C-alpha positions as protocol buffer text, in pm:
chain_id: "A"
residue {
  index: 1
  type: MET
  ca { x: 10603 y: 7596 z: 9727 }
}
residue {
  index: 2
  type: LYS
  ca { x: 10545 y: 7922 z: 9939 }
}
residue {
  index: 3
  type: ARG
  ca { x: 10317 y: 8204 z: 9884 }
}
residue {
  index: 4
  type: ILE
  ca { x: 10484 y: 8544 z: 9920 }
}
residue {
  index: 5
  type: ALA
  ca { x: 10297 y: 8870 z: 9964 }
}
residue {
  index: 6
  type: ILE
  ca { x: 10520 y: 9169 z: 9852 }
}
residue {
  index: 7
  type: VAL
  ca { x: 10416 y: 9517 z: 9959 }
}
residue {
  index: 8
  type: SER
  ca { x: 10578 y: 9860 z: 9987 }
}
residue {
  index: 9
  type: ASP
  ca { x: 10470 y: 10217 z: 10064 }
}
residue {
  index: 10
  type: THR
  ca { x: 10173 y: 10135 z: 10285 }
}
residue {
  index: 11
  type: HIS
  ca { x: 10210 y: 10469 z: 10474 }
}
residue {
  index: 12
  type: GLY
  ca { x: 10025 y: 10352 z: 10772 }
}
residue {
  index: 13
  type: LEU
  ca { x: 9727 y: 10198 z: 10573 }
}
residue {
  index: 14
  type: LEU
  ca { x: 9666 y: 9839 z: 10551 }
}
residue {
  index: 15
  type: ARG
  ca { x: 9346 y: 9800 z: 10338 }
}
residue {
  index: 16
  type: PRO
  ca { x: 9105 y: 9501 z: 10410 }
}
residue {
  index: 17
  type: GLU
  ca { x: 9176 y: 9365 z: 10061 }
}
residue {
  index: 18
  type: VAL
  ca { x: 9554 y: 9375 z: 10123 }
}
residue {
  index: 19
  type: MET
  ca { x: 9518 y: 9213 z: 10464 }
}
residue {
  index: 20
  type: GLU
  ca { x: 9305 y: 8930 z: 10343 }
}
residue {
  index: 21
  type: ARG
  ca { x: 9594 y: 8839 z: 10085 }
}
residue {
  index: 22
  type: LEU
  ca { x: 9865 y: 8888 z: 10352 }
}
residue {
  index: 23
  type: ALA
  ca { x: 9690 y: 8663 z: 10606 }
}
residue {
  index: 24
  type: SER
  ca { x: 9681 y: 8384 z: 10336 }
}
residue {
  index: 25
  type: ALA
  ca { x: 10061 y: 8411 z: 10244 }
}
residue {
  index: 26
  type: ASP
  ca { x: 10341 y: 8209 z: 10396 }
}
residue {
  index: 27
  type: VAL
  ca { x: 10586 y: 8502 z: 10397 }
}
residue {
  index: 28
  type: ILE
  ca { x: 10542 y: 8888 z: 10380 }
}
residue {
  index: 29
  type: LEU
  ca { x: 10782 y: 9123 z: 10230 }
}
residue {
  index: 30
  type: HIS
  ca { x: 10769 y: 9487 z: 10299 }
}
residue {
  index: 31
  type: ALA
  ca { x: 10995 y: 9731 z: 10121 }
}
residue {
  index: 32
  type: GLY
  ca { x: 10953 y: 10028 z: 10336 }
}
residue {
  index: 33
  type: ASP
  ca { x: 10770 y: 10343 z: 10407 }
}
residue {
  index: 34
  type: ILE
  ca { x: 10539 y: 10178 z: 10664 }
}
residue {
  index: 35
  type: ASN
  ca { x: 10503 y: 10478 z: 10882 }
}
residue {
  index: 36
  type: THR
  ca { x: 10372 y: 10309 z: 11206 }
}
residue {
  index: 37
  type: GLN
  ca { x: 10481 y: 10040 z: 11443 }
}
residue {
  index: 38
  type: ASP
  ca { x: 10105 y: 9915 z: 11438 }
}
residue {
  index: 39
  type: VAL
  ca { x: 10161 y: 9825 z: 11062 }
}
residue {
  index: 40
  type: VAL
  ca { x: 10470 y: 9623 z: 11159 }
}
residue {
  index: 41
  type: ASP
  ca { x: 10290 y: 9443 z: 11445 }
}
residue {
  index: 42
  type: ARG
  ca { x: 9994 y: 9357 z: 11212 }
}
residue {
  index: 43
  type: LEU
  ca { x: 10211 y: 9222 z: 10947 }
}
residue {
  index: 44
  type: ARG
  ca { x: 10418 y: 9011 z: 11199 }
}
residue {
  index: 45
  type: ALA
  ca { x: 10093 y: 8872 z: 11346 }
}
residue {
  index: 46
  type: CYS
  ca { x: 10022 y: 8717 z: 11011 }
}
residue {
  index: 47
  type: GLY
  ca { x: 10356 y: 8513 z: 11021 }
}
residue {
  index: 48
  type: GLU
  ca { x: 10711 y: 8532 z: 10869 }
}
residue {
  index: 49
  type: CYS
  ca { x: 10807 y: 8868 z: 10766 }
}
residue {
  index: 50
  type: TYR
  ca { x: 11106 y: 9045 z: 10610 }
}
residue {
  index: 51
  type: ILE
  ca { x: 11079 y: 9427 z: 10642 }
}
residue {
  index: 52
  type: VAL
  ca { x: 11306 y: 9721 z: 10561 }
}
residue {
  index: 53
  type: ARG
  ca { x: 11278 y: 10077 z: 10658 }
}
residue {
  index: 54
  type: GLY
  ca { x: 11201 y: 10343 z: 10407 }
}
residue {
  index: 55
  type: ASN
  ca { x: 11285 y: 10714 z: 10396 }
}
residue {
  index: 56
  type: ASN
  ca { x: 10950 y: 10809 z: 10583 }
}
residue {
  index: 57
  type: ASP
  ca { x: 11023 y: 10544 z: 10860 }
}
residue {
  index: 58
  type: LYS
  ca { x: 11187 y: 10766 z: 11119 }
}
residue {
  index: 59
  type: ALA
  ca { x: 11303 y: 10714 z: 11477 }
}
residue {
  index: 60
  type: TRP
  ca { x: 11031 y: 10469 z: 11571 }
}
residue {
  index: 61
  type: ALA
  ca { x: 11185 y: 10238 z: 11299 }
}
residue {
  index: 62
  type: ASP
  ca { x: 11543 y: 10233 z: 11427 }
}
residue {
  index: 63
  type: GLY
  ca { x: 11539 y: 9860 z: 11484 }
}
residue {
  index: 64
  type: LEU
  ca { x: 11439 y: 9793 z: 11116 }
}
residue {
  index: 65
  type: PRO
  ca { x: 11721 y: 9724 z: 10868 }
}
residue {
  index: 66
  type: HIS
  ca { x: 11804 y: 9945 z: 10570 }
}
residue {
  index: 67
  type: SER
  ca { x: 11847 y: 9648 z: 10344 }
}
residue {
  index: 68
  type: LEU
  ca { x: 11819 y: 9263 z: 10376 }
}
residue {
  index: 69
  type: THR
  ca { x: 11949 y: 8966 z: 10183 }
}
residue {
  index: 70
  type: PHE
  ca { x: 11763 y: 8638 z: 10251 }
}
residue {
  index: 71
  type: ALA
  ca { x: 11646 y: 8319 z: 10064 }
}
residue {
  index: 72
  type: ILE
  ca { x: 11288 y: 8161 z: 10045 }
}
residue {
  index: 73
  type: GLU
  ca { x: 11256 y: 7821 z: 9895 }
}
residue {
  index: 74
  type: GLY
  ca { x: 11605 y: 7862 z: 9715 }
}
residue {
  index: 75
  type: VAL
  ca { x: 11521 y: 8206 z: 9563 }
}
residue {
  index: 76
  type: ARG
  ca { x: 11766 y: 8466 z: 9671 }
}
residue {
  index: 77
  type: PHE
  ca { x: 11646 y: 8806 z: 9754 }
}
residue {
  index: 78
  type: PHE
  ca { x: 11789 y: 9142 z: 9805 }
}
residue {
  index: 79
  type: MET
  ca { x: 11537 y: 9408 z: 9955 }
}
residue {
  index: 80
  type: ILE
  ca { x: 11583 y: 9780 z: 10008 }
}
residue {
  index: 81
  type: HIS
  ca { x: 11346 y: 10082 z: 9991 }
}
residue {
  index: 82
  type: ASN
  ca { x: 11513 y: 10301 z: 9725 }
}
residue {
  index: 83
  type: ARG
  ca { x: 11634 y: 10137 z: 9405 }
}
residue {
  index: 84
  type: LYS
  ca { x: 11915 y: 10401 z: 9372 }
}
residue {
  index: 85
  type: GLU
  ca { x: 12072 y: 10250 z: 9680 }
}
residue {
  index: 86
  type: VAL
  ca { x: 12100 y: 9893 z: 9545 }
}
residue {
  index: 87
  type: PRO
  ca { x: 12476 y: 9799 z: 9549 }
}
residue {
  index: 88
  type: GLN
  ca { x: 12640 y: 9777 z: 9206 }
}
residue {
  index: 89
  type: SER
  ca { x: 12767 y: 9433 z: 9297 }
}
residue {
  index: 90
  type: LEU
  ca { x: 12474 y: 9183 z: 9331 }
}
residue {
  index: 91
  type: SER
  ca { x: 12634 y: 8842 z: 9303 }
}
residue {
  index: 92
  type: GLY
  ca { x: 12401 y: 8555 z: 9401 }
}
residue {
  index: 93
  type: VAL
  ca { x: 12067 y: 8741 z: 9395 }
}
residue {
  index: 94
  type: ASP
  ca { x: 11773 y: 8627 z: 9199 }
}
residue {
  index: 95
  type: VAL
  ca { x: 11522 y: 8903 z: 9291 }
}
residue {
  index: 96
  type: VAL
  ca { x: 11569 y: 9267 z: 9402 }
}
residue {
  index: 97
  type: VAL
  ca { x: 11261 y: 9398 z: 9589 }
}
residue {
  index: 98
  type: TYR
  ca { x: 11235 y: 9780 z: 9620 }
}
residue {
  index: 99
  type: GLY
  ca { x: 10970 y: 10046 z: 9654 }
}
residue {
  index: 100
  type: HIS
  ca { x: 10974 y: 10432 z: 9710 }
}
residue {
  index: 101
  type: SER
  ca { x: 10831 y: 10531 z: 9365 }
}
residue {
  index: 102
  type: HIS
  ca { x: 10485 y: 10405 z: 9430 }
}
residue {
  index: 103
  type: LYS
  ca { x: 10489 y: 10265 z: 9065 }
}
residue {
  index: 104
  type: TYR
  ca { x: 10472 y: 9887 z: 8994 }
}
residue {
  index: 105
  type: ALA
  ca { x: 10775 y: 9758 z: 8804 }
}
residue {
  index: 106
  type: CYS
  ca { x: 10867 y: 9396 z: 8704 }
}
residue {
  index: 107
  type: GLU
  ca { x: 11162 y: 9365 z: 8475 }
}
residue {
  index: 108
  type: GLN
  ca { x: 11439 y: 9093 z: 8410 }
}
residue {
  index: 109
  type: ARG
  ca { x: 11794 y: 9254 z: 8388 }
}
residue {
  index: 110
  type: ASP
  ca { x: 12102 y: 9030 z: 8353 }
}
residue {
  index: 111
  type: GLY
  ca { x: 11906 y: 8717 z: 8492 }
}
residue {
  index: 112
  type: VAL
  ca { x: 11788 y: 8923 z: 8798 }
}
residue {
  index: 113
  type: LEU
  ca { x: 11422 y: 9021 z: 8847 }
}
residue {
  index: 114
  type: TRP
  ca { x: 11389 y: 9389 z: 8956 }
}
residue {
  index: 115
  type: LEU
  ca { x: 11048 y: 9400 z: 9140 }
}
residue {
  index: 116
  type: ASN
  ca { x: 10866 y: 9706 z: 9277 }
}
residue {
  index: 117
  type: PRO
  ca { x: 10516 y: 9615 z: 9402 }
}
residue {
  index: 118
  type: GLY
  ca { x: 10399 y: 9963 z: 9376 }
}
residue {
  index: 119
  type: SER
  ca { x: 10203 y: 10112 z: 9657 }
}
residue {
  index: 120
  type: CYS
  ca { x: 9887 y: 9944 z: 9827 }
}
residue {
  index: 121
  type: GLY
  ca { x: 9868 y: 10218 z: 10102 }
}
residue {
  index: 122
  type: ARG
  ca { x: 9737 y: 10577 z: 10044 }
}
residue {
  index: 123
  type: ARG
  ca { x: 9702 y: 10655 z: 9684 }
}
residue {
  index: 124
  type: ARG
  ca { x: 9923 y: 10931 z: 9536 }
}
residue {
  index: 125
  type: PHE
  ca { x: 9818 y: 11133 z: 9233 }
}
residue {
  index: 126
  type: ASP
  ca { x: 9640 y: 10900 z: 8974 }
}
residue {
  index: 127
  type: GLN
  ca { x: 9873 y: 10606 z: 9038 }
}
residue {
  index: 128
  type: GLU
  ca { x: 9746 y: 10252 z: 9065 }
}
residue {
  index: 129
  type: ILE
  ca { x: 9705 y: 10067 z: 9392 }
}
residue {
  index: 130
  type: THR
  ca { x: 9928 y: 9761 z: 9361 }
}
residue {
  index: 131
  type: PHE
  ca { x: 10105 y: 9492 z: 9536 }
}
residue {
  index: 132
  type: CYS
  ca { x: 10238 y: 9135 z: 9427 }
}
residue {
  index: 133
  type: MET
  ca { x: 10188 y: 8783 z: 9511 }
}
residue {
  index: 134
  type: MET
  ca { x: 10460 y: 8536 z: 9436 }
}
residue {
  index: 135
  type: GLU
  ca { x: 10499 y: 8165 z: 9449 }
}
residue {
  index: 136
  type: ALA
  ca { x: 10855 y: 8046 z: 9507 }
}
residue {
  index: 137
  type: GLY
  ca { x: 10978 y: 7685 z: 9514 }
}
residue {
  index: 138
  type: ASP
  ca { x: 11292 y: 7493 z: 9422 }
}
residue {
  index: 139
  type: GLY
  ca { x: 11467 y: 7808 z: 9320 }
}
residue {
  index: 140
  type: ARG
  ca { x: 11207 y: 7929 z: 9093 }
}
residue {
  index: 141
  type: TYR
  ca { x: 10932 y: 8184 z: 9119 }
}
residue {
  index: 142
  type: ARG
  ca { x: 10622 y: 8314 z: 8960 }
}
residue {
  index: 143
  type: VAL
  ca { x: 10491 y: 8678 z: 9017 }
}
residue {
  index: 144
  type: ASP
  ca { x: 10124 y: 8798 z: 9005 }
}
residue {
  index: 145
  type: LYS
  ca { x: 10045 y: 9167 z: 8995 }
}
residue {
  index: 146
  type: ILE
  ca { x: 9750 y: 9259 z: 9213 }
}
residue {
  index: 147
  type: THR
  ca { x: 9571 y: 9582 z: 9131 }
}
residue {
  index: 148
  type: LEU
  ca { x: 9299 y: 9703 z: 9352 }
}
residue {
  index: 149
  type: PRO
  ca { x: 9003 y: 9914 z: 9211 }
}
residue {
  index: 150
  type: TRP
  ca { x: 8979 y: 10278 z: 9254 }
}
residue {
  index: 151
  type: GLU
  ca { x: 8787 y: 10550 z: 9116 }
}
residue {
  index: 152
  type: ARG
  ca { x: 8958 y: 10843 z: 8931 }
}
residue {
  index: 153
  type: LYS
  ca { x: 8863 y: 11207 z: 9035 }
}
């Protein structure tokens, strides 16, 4: 069983509460809008990472892929920043991870989990500050939404 931390839209901010969870994970997934190489370096210092570039990741992120397909403990993932860019043909995928909207979403569609961890970086409007922790093993998984406290203005 592997512990997987799933984040997106950090926009240059890795909160201490998030870093604590990332450091305890076996694998980290970041679905784009990282904004700085420093964030990538800090994620990679925690261990195994899968990272895609988002629409705000400019020239500094040329080496990051637009999308990734990979497997962890028998669970097959497809990851991209913008859900609108997911290919129509997704054979052999168990979980689609995406970001961009800053809104948490977790829904099963035709046997595939569509998962947006939301944003745990800079808060936009009155949206929640969220990310996910997943446990994966033997081709099965369990997802926990993590919501960080914040004060409404």
